[in-house]
mmCIF file of C-alpha atoms in Angstrom:
data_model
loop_
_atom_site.group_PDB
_atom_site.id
_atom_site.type_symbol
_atom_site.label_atom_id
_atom_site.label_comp_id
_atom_site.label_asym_id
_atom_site.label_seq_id
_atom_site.Cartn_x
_atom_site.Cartn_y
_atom_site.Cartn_z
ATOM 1 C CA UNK Z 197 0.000 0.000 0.000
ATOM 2 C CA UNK Z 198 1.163 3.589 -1.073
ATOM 3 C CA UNK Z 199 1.593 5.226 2.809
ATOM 4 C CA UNK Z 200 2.878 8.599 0.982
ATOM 5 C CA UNK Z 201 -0.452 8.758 -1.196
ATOM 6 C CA UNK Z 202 -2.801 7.617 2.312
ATOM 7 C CA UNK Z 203 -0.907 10.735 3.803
ATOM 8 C CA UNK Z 204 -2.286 12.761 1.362
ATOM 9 C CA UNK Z 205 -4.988 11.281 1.099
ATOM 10 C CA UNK Z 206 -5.749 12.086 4.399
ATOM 11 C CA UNK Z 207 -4.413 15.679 4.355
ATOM 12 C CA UNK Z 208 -7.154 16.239 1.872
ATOM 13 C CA UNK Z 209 -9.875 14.428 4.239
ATOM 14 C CA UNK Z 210 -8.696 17.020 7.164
ATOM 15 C CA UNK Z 211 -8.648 20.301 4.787
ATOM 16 C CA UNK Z 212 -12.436 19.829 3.777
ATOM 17 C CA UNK Z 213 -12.828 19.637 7.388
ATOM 18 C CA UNK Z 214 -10.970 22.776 8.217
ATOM 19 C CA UNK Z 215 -12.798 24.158 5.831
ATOM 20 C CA UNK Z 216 -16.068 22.862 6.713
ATOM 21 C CA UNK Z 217 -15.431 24.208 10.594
ATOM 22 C CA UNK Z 218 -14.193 27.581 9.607
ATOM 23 C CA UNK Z 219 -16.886 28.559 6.963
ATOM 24 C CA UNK Z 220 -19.364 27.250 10.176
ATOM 25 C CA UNK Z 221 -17.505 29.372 12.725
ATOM 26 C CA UNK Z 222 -17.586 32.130 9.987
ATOM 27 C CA UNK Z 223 -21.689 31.545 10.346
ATOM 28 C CA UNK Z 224 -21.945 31.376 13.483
ATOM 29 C CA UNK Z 225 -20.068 34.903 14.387
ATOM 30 C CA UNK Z 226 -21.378 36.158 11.502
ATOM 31 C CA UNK Z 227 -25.273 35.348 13.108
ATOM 32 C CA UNK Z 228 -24.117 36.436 17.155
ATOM 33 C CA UNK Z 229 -23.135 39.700 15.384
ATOM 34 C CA UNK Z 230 -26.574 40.173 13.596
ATOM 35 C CA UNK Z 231 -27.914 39.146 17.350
ATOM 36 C CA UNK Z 232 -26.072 42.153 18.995
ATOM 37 C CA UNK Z 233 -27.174 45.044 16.414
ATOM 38 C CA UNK Z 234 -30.870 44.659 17.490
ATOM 39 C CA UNK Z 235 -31.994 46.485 20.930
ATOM 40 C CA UNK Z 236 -34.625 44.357 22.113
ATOM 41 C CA UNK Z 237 -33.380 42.874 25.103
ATOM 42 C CA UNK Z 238 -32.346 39.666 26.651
ATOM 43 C CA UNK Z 239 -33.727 37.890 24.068
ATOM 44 C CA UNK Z 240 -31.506 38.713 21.777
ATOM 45 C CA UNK Z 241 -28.502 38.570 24.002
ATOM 46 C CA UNK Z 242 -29.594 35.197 24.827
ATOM 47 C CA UNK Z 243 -29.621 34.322 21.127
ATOM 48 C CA UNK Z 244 -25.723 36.133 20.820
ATOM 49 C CA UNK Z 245 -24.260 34.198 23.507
ATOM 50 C CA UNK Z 246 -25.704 31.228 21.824
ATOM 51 C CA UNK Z 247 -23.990 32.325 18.601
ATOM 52 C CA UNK Z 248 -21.117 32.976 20.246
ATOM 53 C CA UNK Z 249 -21.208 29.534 21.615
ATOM 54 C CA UNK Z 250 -21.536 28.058 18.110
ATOM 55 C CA UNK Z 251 -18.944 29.818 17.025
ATOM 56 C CA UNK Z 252 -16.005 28.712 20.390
ATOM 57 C CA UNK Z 253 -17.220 25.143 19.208
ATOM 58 C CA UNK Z 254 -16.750 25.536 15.707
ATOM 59 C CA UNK Z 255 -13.124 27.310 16.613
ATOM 60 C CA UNK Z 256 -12.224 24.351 18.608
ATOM 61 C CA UNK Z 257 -12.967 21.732 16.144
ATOM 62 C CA UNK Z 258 -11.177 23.896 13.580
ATOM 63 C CA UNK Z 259 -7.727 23.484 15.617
ATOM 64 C CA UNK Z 260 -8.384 20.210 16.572
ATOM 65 C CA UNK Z 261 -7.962 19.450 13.102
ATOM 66 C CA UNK Z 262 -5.631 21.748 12.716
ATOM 67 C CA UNK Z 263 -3.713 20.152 15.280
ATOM 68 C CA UNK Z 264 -4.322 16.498 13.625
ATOM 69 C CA UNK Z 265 -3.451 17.767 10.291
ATOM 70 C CA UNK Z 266 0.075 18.509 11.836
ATOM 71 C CA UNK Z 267 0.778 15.222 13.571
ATOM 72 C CA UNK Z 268 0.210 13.874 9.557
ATOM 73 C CA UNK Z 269 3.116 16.437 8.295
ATOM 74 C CA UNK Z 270 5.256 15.721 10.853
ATOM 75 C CA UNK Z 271 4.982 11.765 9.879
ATOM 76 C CA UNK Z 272 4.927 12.529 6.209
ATOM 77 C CA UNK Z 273 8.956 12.819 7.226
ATOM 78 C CA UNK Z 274 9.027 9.116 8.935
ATOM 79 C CA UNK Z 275 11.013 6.803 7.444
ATOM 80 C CA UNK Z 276 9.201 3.196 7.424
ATOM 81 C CA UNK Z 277 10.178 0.851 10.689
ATOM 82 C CA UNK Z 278 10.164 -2.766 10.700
ATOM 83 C CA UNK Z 279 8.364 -1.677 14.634
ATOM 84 C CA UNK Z 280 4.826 -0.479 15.230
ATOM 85 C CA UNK Z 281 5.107 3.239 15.911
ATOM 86 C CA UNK Z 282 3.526 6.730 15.182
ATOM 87 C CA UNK Z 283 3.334 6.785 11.437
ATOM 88 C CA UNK Z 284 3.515 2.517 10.967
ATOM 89 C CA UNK Z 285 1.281 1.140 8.396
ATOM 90 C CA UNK Z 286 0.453 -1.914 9.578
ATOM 91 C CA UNK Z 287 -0.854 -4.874 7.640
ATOM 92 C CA UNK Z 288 -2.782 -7.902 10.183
ATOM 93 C CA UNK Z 289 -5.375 -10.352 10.025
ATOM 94 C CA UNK Z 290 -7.955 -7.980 10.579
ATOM 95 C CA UNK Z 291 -7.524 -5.680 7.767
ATOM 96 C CA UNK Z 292 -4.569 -2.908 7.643
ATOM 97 C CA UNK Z 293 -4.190 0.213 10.525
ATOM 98 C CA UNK Z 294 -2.257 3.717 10.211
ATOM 99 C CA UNK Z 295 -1.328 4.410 13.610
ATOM 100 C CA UNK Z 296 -1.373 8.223 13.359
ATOM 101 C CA UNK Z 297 -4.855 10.459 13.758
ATOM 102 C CA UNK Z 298 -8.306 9.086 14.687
ATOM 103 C CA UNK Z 299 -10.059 9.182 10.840
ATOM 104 C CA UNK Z 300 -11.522 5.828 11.901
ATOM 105 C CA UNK Z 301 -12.511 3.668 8.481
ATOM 106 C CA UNK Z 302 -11.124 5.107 5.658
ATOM 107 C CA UNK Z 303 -11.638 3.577 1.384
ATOM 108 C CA UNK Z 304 -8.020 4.038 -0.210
ATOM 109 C CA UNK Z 305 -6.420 2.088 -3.261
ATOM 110 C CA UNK Z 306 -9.337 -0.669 -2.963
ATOM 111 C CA UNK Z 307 -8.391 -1.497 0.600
ATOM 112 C CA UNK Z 308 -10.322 -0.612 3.602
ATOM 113 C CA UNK Z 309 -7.771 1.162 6.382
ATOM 114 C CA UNK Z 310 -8.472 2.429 9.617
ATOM 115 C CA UNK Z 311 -6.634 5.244 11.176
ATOM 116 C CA UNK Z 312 -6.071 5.306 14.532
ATOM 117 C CA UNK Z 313 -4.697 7.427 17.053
ATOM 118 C CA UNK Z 314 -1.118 6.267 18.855
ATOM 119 C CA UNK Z 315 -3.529 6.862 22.237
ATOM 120 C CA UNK Z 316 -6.532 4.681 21.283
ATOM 121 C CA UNK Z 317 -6.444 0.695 22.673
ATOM 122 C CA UNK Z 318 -5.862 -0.316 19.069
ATOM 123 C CA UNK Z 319 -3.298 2.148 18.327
ATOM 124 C CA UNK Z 320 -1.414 1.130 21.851
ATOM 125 C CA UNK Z 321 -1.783 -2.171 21.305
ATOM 126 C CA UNK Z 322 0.087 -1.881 17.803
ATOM 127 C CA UNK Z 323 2.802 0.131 19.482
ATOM 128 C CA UNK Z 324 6.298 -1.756 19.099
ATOM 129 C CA UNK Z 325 4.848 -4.905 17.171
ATOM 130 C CA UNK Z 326 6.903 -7.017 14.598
ATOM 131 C CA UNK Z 327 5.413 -9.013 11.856
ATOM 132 C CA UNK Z 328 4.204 -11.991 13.575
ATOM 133 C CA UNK Z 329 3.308 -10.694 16.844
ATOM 134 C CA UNK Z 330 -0.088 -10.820 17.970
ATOM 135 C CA UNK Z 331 -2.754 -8.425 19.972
ATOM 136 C CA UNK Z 332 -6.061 -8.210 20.779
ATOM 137 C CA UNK Z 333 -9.135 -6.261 18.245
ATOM 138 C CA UNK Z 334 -12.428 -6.484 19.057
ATOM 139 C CA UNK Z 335 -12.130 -9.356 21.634
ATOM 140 C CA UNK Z 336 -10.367 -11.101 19.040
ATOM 141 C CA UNK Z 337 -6.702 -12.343 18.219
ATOM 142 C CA UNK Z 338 -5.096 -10.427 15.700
ATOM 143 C CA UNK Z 339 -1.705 -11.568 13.953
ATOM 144 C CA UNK Z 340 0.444 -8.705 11.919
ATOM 145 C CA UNK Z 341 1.350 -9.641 8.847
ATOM 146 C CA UNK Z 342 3.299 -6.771 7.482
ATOM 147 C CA UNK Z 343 4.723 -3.490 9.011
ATOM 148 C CA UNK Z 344 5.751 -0.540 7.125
#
């Protein structure tokens, strides 16, 4: 499996998101400002602060990607390991993992891949494993097959 092209792949997945969170937190300002112009009392500062609550949320989703699409740059650099680590593709009996941000199920090159965060049980679990080691998915025993 191409890792450089799933890296992209994924950079793309994470920029419509960005994008998707900033034109909402764009809205959502954009609708707490229209709130404050009008003079009719709590009402409508009840419907700003609820704007302006849209908007925080929006904001923090916006650099939570952000922050994700940065931990994908940083292993765009990674040279392939033989180990399970941040930026491992790895092949098992249960269908192949990226340990790197949580995208959960993703459709690339035919093959069905999830991404995982280092932090999540599957992602630990996958953490300094060699081909032929085993761990646990889904209350099942996994084998790897292949680590890149």
């Amino acid at each position: 499996m191409n890792k450089t092209g799933l890296i992209a792949y994924m950079k793309d997945l994470l920029d419509e998101r960005m994008q998707v969170a900033w034109t909402a937190m764009e809205a959502a300002q954009e609708s707490a400002n229209d709130q404050s112009k009008s003079s009719m009392g709590d009402k409508y500062e009840t419907s700003r602060s609820m704007g302006q609550l849209d908007r925080n949320m929006h904001a923090k989703q916006y650099e939570q990607i952000r922050l994700e699409k940065t931990v994908l740059e940083r292993i765009a650099g990674n040279i392939s390991s033989s180990r399970g680590a941040i930026g491992s593709l790895v092949h098992t009996t249960a269908g192949w993992f990226f340990v790197s941000v949580s995208l959960g199920i993703l459709k690339f090159e035919d093959e069905t891949v999830i991404a995982v965060s280092s932090s999540s049980p599957v992602g630990t679990s996958l953490l300094g494993k060699v081909k032929g080691d085993q761990f646990r998915f889904q209350n099942k025993e996994q084998k790897i097959l292949h680590v890149e």
